[in-house]
XYZ file of C-alpha atoms in Angstrom:
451
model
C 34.019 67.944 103.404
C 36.293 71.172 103.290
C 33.160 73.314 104.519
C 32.767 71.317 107.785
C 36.337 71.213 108.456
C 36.486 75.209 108.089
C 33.313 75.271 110.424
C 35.119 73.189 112.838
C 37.923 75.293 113.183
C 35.959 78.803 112.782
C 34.289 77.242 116.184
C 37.402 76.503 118.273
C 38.921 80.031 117.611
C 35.794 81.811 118.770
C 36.218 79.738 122.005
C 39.578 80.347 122.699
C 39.048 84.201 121.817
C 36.658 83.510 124.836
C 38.813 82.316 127.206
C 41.785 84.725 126.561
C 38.934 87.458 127.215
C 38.119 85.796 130.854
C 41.415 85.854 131.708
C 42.348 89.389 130.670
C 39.625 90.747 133.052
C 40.273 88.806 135.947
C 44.212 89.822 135.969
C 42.616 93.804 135.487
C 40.451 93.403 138.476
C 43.400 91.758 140.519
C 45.755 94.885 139.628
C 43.356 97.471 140.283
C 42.894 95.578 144.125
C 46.810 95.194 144.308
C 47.204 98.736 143.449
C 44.345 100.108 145.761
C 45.873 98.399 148.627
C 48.799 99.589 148.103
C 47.989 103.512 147.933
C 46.159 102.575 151.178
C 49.549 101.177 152.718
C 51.459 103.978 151.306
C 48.796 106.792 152.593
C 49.434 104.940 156.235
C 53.401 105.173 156.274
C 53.604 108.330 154.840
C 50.763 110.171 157.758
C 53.476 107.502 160.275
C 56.759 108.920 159.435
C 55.067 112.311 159.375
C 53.867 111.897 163.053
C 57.358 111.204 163.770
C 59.100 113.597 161.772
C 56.880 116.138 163.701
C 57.540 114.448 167.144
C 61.361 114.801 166.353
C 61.058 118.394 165.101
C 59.253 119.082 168.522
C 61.838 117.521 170.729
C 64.948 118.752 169.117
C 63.281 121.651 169.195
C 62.880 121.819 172.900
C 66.335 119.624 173.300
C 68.147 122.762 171.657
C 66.368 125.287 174.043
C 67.374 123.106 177.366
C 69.835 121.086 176.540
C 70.359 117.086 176.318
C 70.531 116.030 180.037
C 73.861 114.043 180.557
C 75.531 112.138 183.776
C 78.661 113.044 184.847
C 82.027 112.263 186.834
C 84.080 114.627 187.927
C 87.786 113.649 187.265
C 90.322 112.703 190.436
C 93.733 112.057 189.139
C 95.688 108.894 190.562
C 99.416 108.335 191.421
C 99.322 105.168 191.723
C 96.854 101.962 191.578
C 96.574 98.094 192.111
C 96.741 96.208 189.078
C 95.456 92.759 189.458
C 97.935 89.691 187.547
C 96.258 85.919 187.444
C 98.450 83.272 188.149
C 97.831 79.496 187.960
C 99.415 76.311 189.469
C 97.939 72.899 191.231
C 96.022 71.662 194.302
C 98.663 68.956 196.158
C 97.660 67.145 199.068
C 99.198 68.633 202.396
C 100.933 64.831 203.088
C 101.179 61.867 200.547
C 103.042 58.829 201.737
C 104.954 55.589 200.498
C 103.664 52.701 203.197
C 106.657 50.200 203.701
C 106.923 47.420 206.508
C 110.270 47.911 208.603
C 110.927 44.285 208.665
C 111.174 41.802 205.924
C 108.130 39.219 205.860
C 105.509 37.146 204.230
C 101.842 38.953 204.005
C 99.189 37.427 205.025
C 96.128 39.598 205.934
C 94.720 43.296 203.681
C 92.839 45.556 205.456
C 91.962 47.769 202.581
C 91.719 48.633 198.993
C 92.272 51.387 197.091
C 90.061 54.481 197.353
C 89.591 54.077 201.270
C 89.356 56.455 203.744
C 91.422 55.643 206.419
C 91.803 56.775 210.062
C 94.906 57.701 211.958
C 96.210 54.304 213.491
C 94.247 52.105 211.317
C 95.354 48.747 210.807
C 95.903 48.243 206.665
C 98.129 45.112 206.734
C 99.435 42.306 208.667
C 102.821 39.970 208.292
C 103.179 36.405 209.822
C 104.415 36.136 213.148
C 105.579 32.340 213.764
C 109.141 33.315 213.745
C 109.056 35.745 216.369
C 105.958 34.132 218.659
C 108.712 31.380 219.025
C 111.978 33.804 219.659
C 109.475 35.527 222.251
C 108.560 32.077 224.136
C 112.257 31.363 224.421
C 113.305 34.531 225.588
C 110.250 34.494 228.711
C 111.681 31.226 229.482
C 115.473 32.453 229.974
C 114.045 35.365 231.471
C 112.202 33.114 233.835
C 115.494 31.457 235.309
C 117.321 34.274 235.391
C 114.609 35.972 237.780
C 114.611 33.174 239.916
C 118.246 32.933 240.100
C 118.179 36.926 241.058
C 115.611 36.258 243.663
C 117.718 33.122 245.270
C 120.465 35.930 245.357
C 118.380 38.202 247.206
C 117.515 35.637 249.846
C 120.052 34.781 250.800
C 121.595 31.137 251.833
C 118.788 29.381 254.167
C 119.273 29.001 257.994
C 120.137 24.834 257.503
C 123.013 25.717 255.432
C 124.072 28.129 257.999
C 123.646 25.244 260.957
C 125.310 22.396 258.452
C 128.141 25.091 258.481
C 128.412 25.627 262.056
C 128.779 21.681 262.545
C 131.479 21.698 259.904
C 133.294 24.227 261.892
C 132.604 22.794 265.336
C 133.582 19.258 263.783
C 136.977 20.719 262.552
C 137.659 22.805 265.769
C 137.418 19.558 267.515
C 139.731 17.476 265.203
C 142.420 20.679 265.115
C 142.161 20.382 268.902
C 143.340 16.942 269.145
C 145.767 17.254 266.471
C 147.271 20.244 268.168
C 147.651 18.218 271.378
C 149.451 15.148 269.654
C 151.691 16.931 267.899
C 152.608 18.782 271.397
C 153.803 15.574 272.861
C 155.737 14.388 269.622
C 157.584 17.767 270.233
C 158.540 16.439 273.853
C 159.218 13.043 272.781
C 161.227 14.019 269.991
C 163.106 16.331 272.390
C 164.148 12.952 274.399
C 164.576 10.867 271.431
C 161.861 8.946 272.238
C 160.714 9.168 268.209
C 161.940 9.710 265.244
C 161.740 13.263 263.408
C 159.708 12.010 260.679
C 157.007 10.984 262.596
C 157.240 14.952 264.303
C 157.022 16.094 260.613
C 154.076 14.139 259.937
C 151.781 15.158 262.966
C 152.811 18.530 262.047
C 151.843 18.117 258.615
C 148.712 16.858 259.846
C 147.788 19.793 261.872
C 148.618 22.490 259.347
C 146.645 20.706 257.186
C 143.339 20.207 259.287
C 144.387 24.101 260.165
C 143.405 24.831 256.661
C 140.495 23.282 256.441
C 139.352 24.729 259.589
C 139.992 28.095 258.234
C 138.329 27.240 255.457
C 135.157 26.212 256.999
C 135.076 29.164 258.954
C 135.361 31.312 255.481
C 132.207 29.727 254.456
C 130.108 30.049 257.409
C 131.153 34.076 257.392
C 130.056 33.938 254.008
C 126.424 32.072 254.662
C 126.129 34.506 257.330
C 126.816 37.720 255.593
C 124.519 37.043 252.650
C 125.292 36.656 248.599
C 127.772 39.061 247.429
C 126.666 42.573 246.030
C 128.565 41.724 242.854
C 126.860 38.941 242.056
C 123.511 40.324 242.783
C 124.103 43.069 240.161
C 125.308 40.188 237.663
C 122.348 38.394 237.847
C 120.738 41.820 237.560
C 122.211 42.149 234.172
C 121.142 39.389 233.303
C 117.726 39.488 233.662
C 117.483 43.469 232.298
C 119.609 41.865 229.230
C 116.818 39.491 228.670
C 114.131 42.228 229.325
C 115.984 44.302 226.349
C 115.365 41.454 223.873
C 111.867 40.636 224.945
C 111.048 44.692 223.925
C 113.205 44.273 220.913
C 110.902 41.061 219.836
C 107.709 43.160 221.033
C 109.081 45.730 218.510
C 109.334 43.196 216.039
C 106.017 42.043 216.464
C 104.520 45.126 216.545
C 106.349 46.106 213.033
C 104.291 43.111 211.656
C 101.206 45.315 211.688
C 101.618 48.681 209.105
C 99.092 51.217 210.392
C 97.695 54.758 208.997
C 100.512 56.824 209.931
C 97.243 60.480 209.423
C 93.731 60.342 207.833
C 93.651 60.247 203.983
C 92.879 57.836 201.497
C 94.269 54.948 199.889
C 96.026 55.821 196.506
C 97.689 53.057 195.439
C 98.239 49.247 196.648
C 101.182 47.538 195.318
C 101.151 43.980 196.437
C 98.444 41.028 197.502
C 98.056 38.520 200.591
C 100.782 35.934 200.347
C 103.701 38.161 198.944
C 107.454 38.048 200.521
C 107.967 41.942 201.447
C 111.026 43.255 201.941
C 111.532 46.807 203.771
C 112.446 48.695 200.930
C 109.329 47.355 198.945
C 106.328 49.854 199.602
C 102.562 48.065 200.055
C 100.446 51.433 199.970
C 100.183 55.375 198.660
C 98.219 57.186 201.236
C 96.777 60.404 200.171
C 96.120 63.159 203.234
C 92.744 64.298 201.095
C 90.922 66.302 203.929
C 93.877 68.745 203.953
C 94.722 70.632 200.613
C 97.145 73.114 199.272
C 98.060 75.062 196.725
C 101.276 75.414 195.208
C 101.670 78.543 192.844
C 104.940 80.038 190.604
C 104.648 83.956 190.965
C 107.538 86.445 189.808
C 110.230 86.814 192.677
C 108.793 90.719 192.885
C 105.619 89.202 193.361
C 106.706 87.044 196.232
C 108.350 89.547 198.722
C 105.255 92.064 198.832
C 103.315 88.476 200.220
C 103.307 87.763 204.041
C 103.259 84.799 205.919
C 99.350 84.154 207.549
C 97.808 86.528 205.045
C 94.159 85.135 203.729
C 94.037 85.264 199.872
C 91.240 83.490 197.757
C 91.901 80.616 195.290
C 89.610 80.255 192.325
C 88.628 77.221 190.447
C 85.899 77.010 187.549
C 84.530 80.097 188.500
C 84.341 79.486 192.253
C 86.193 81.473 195.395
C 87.947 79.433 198.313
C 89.570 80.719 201.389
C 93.316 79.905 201.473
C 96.261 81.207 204.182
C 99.610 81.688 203.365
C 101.771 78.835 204.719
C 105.186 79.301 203.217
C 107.475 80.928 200.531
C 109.654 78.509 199.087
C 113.393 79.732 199.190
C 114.403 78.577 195.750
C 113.727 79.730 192.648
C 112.263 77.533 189.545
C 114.645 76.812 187.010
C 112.140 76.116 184.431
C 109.489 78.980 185.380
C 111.980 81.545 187.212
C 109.025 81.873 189.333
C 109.079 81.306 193.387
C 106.637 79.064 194.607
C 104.742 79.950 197.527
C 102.351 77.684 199.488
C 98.976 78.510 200.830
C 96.555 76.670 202.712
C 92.973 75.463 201.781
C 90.456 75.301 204.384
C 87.673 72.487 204.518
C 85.212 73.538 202.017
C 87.941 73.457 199.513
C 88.833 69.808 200.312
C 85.217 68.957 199.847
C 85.033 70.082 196.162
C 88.706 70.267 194.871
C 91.169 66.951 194.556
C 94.811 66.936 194.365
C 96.705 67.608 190.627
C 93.442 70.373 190.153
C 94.738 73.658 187.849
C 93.949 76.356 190.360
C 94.572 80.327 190.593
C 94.931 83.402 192.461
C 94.736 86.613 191.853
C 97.373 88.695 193.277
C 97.265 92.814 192.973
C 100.514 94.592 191.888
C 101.089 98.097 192.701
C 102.453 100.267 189.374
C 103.423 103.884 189.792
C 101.247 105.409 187.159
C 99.482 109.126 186.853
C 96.127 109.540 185.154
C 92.834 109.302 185.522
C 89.650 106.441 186.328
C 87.017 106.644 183.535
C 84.169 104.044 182.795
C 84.306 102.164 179.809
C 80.850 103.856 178.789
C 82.805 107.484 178.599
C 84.810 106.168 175.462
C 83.906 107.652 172.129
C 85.513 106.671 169.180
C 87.817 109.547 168.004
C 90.160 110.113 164.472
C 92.664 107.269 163.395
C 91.499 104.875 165.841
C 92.384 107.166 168.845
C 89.735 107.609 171.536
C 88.183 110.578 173.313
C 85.388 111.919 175.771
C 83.121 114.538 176.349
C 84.055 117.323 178.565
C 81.250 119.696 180.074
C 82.585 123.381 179.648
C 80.782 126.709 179.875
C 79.308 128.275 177.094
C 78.726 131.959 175.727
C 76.985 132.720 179.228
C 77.673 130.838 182.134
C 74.582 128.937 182.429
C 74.937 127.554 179.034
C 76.767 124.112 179.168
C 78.300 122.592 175.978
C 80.201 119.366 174.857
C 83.910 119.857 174.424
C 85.603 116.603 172.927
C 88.923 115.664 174.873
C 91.525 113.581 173.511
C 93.010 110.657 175.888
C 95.253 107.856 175.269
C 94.084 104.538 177.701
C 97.050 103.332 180.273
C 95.242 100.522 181.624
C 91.907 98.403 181.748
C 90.404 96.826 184.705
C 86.751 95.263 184.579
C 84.340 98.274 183.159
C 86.982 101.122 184.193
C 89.995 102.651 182.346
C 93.001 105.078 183.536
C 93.273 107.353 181.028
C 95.805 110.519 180.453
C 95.348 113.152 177.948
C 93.884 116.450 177.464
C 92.071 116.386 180.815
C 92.217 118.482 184.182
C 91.291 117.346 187.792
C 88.068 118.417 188.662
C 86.802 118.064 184.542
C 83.497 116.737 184.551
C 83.400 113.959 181.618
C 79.740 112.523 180.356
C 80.102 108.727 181.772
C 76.938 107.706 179.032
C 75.840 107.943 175.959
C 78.556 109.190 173.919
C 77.464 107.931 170.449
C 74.695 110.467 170.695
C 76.810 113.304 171.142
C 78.820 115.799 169.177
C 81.164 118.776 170.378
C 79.321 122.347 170.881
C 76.143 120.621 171.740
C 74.493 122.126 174.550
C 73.839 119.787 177.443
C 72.408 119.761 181.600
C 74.216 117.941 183.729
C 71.892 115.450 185.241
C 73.956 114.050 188.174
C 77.559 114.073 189.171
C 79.355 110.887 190.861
């Protein structure tokens, strides 16, 4: 029993032995692959960077003998420049209007809504007009009589009243005639006592009387015959231009009952509905003058007198130019800002893109009293402490050698890829524009072009 277990186990160690054995010689064949490829890899960079090295040797080589070719620009010193300032402020519609009636009334008819475009002289909203339809009748009626009363004036009395006057006159003529001749003989009698005085009295009572009337009767045929009066021509005149006065007051009136597009623009706001009670201070409609823009802008005082009236400036907006004309320069300042607001102009192509309450800006330039010089931003090299420098071309040993002189400079002001710079530099220095991190002072050079 003890010998078969022993043989057992004798057996299982020889086979593991075994497989410990296959492993160990396929990790010694793996290494000895790993490590030829690697010599192989290492044999391949190493002839690689040699190549290079070589290359490197060769060009320095000949770089040293000629020279690094460099570009240029020779130095111009400035007085004085332009510096460009950025200010912002909003696009406002060139007219915006509250639309009231003139006349109290009830509404009865919208023409639009908000958001439309209207037209110059477009109906947008009607009142009744009962009240004054029935004032107007009245007044053509009055006016009617009075014309025809006028025109009766103007005729004149007809010829039958003229001949029914005549008769009158003719009748009384007649009766004064016979009067006149009775009371003659009661003078005689009463001369011989043949009547009494009263009875004298009363025949010539009688005749003064018919006297009167005869005189009167003549009056009114002179009258007929001349024609109406000039005075009362020009009252009845009055008349009828008084009653022509109210008949254009009620046209007005009528006329008030329609509100109408006082320019072109759109509809910002509608403040009341068909059937409301307006009253003249109550406003019905904002109207927005959309096809004509401006642009209002707070610049520094300074600013503002060194800008002229009818001068073209551009106006940007999310990255885009517009055309704009100065219109005005507002005479007060802003208490908040302490800017002066000036007002320019946009043409059409603004008011297709841009609406009204828009952030907008200009740029404006400013000119500063300042000496130095223009440099690229690709002639800065880093110098000591922070400071930067450039590259001057000088004249070596001979004077066809070239070499790098560094040049200290202290930066005045940046505009786009350009600096003004002032330092150790000379007009007519000619500073490398390019490649400055690949240069060091005393390094020979060839100028490769000049701007």
């Amino acid at each position: 029993m003890n010998s078969s277990k022993s043989l057992s186990d004798s057996l299982f160690f020889e086979q593991k032995m075994t497989i410990r054995q296959i492993v160990a010689d396929y990790l010694k064949r793996f290494y000895f692959v790993l490590i030829a490829f690697s010599i192989v890899v290492l044999a391949a960079l190493l002839w690689a960077f040699s190549e290079v090295a070589y290359s490197t040797e060769i060009t320095s080589s000949d770089e040293a003998q000629q020279g690094i070719p460099v570009n240029v620009i020779e130095l111009k010193p400035v007085k004085s420049f332009a510096r460009k300032r950025n200010y912002t402020g909003k696009v406002t519609a060139a007219r915006t209007s509250e639309l009231a009636f003139e006349r109290s009334g009830k509404l009865i008819k919208i023409a639009v809504d908000e958001g439309d475009h209207v037209e110059v002289g477009m109906p947008l909203a009607n009142l009744s007009t009962r009240h004054l339809d029935v004032m107007r009748r009245k007044l053509q009626a009055e006016r009617a009589a009075a014309q025809a009363k006028l025109e009766e004036f103007l005729a004149g009395p007809r010829r039958q009243e003229i001949e029914v006057a005549e008769a009158e006159v003719r009748q009384l003529k007649a009766k004064h005639k016979n009067l006149d001749a009775d009371h003659s003989r009661n003078q005689k009698l009463l001369k011989r006592n043949a009547i009494s005085k009263s009875v004298f009295e009363a025949s010539e009572s009688d005749l003064q009387q018919q006297k009167a009337q005869l005189d009167a009767a003549i009056s009114r045929l002179s009258e007929l015959k001349e024609g109406t009066r000039k005075e009362q021509i020009a009252a009845q005149k009055a008349v009828v231009a008084n009653l022509d006065a109210s008949l254009a007051d009620n046209q007005v009136d009528l006329d008030d009952t329609v509100l109408t597009a006082p320019f072109s623009g759109r509809i910002s706001k509608r403040y009341a509905d068909e059937g409301t009670v307006i009253s003249p201070d109550m406003p019905l409609f904002k109207i927005v003058e959309d096809q004509k823009l401006e642009a209002r802008i707070g610049v520094p005082v300074e600013m503002a007198k060194s800008l002229e009236h009818g001068m073209q400036k551009q106006v940007q907006l999310n990255g885009k130019s517009y055309e704009s004309r100065l219109k005005a320069i507002l005479p007060e300042l802003d208490p908040v800002t302490r800017t002066q607001e000036v007002v320019l102009s946009l043409n059409s192509e603004a008011a297709k893109h841009l609406v009204p309450g828009q952030v907008i800006r200009i740029e404006i330039e400013e000119p500063v009293e300042m000496r130095g010089f223009w440099l690229p931003l690709s002639a800065l090299a880093r110098g000591e402490r922070g400071l930067w420098s450039a590259y001057a071309v000088i004249n070596g040993e001979s004077d066809s050698e070239l070499i790098l002189e560094k040049r200290k400079i202290e930066i005045l002001h940046t505009e786009g890829d350009r600096v003004l710079v002032r330092g150790t530099l000379k007009t007519g220095d000619q500073i490398v524009i390019n490649g400055t991190h690949k240069l060091a002072s005393n390094q020979r050079v060839e100028i490769k072009s000049v701007r």
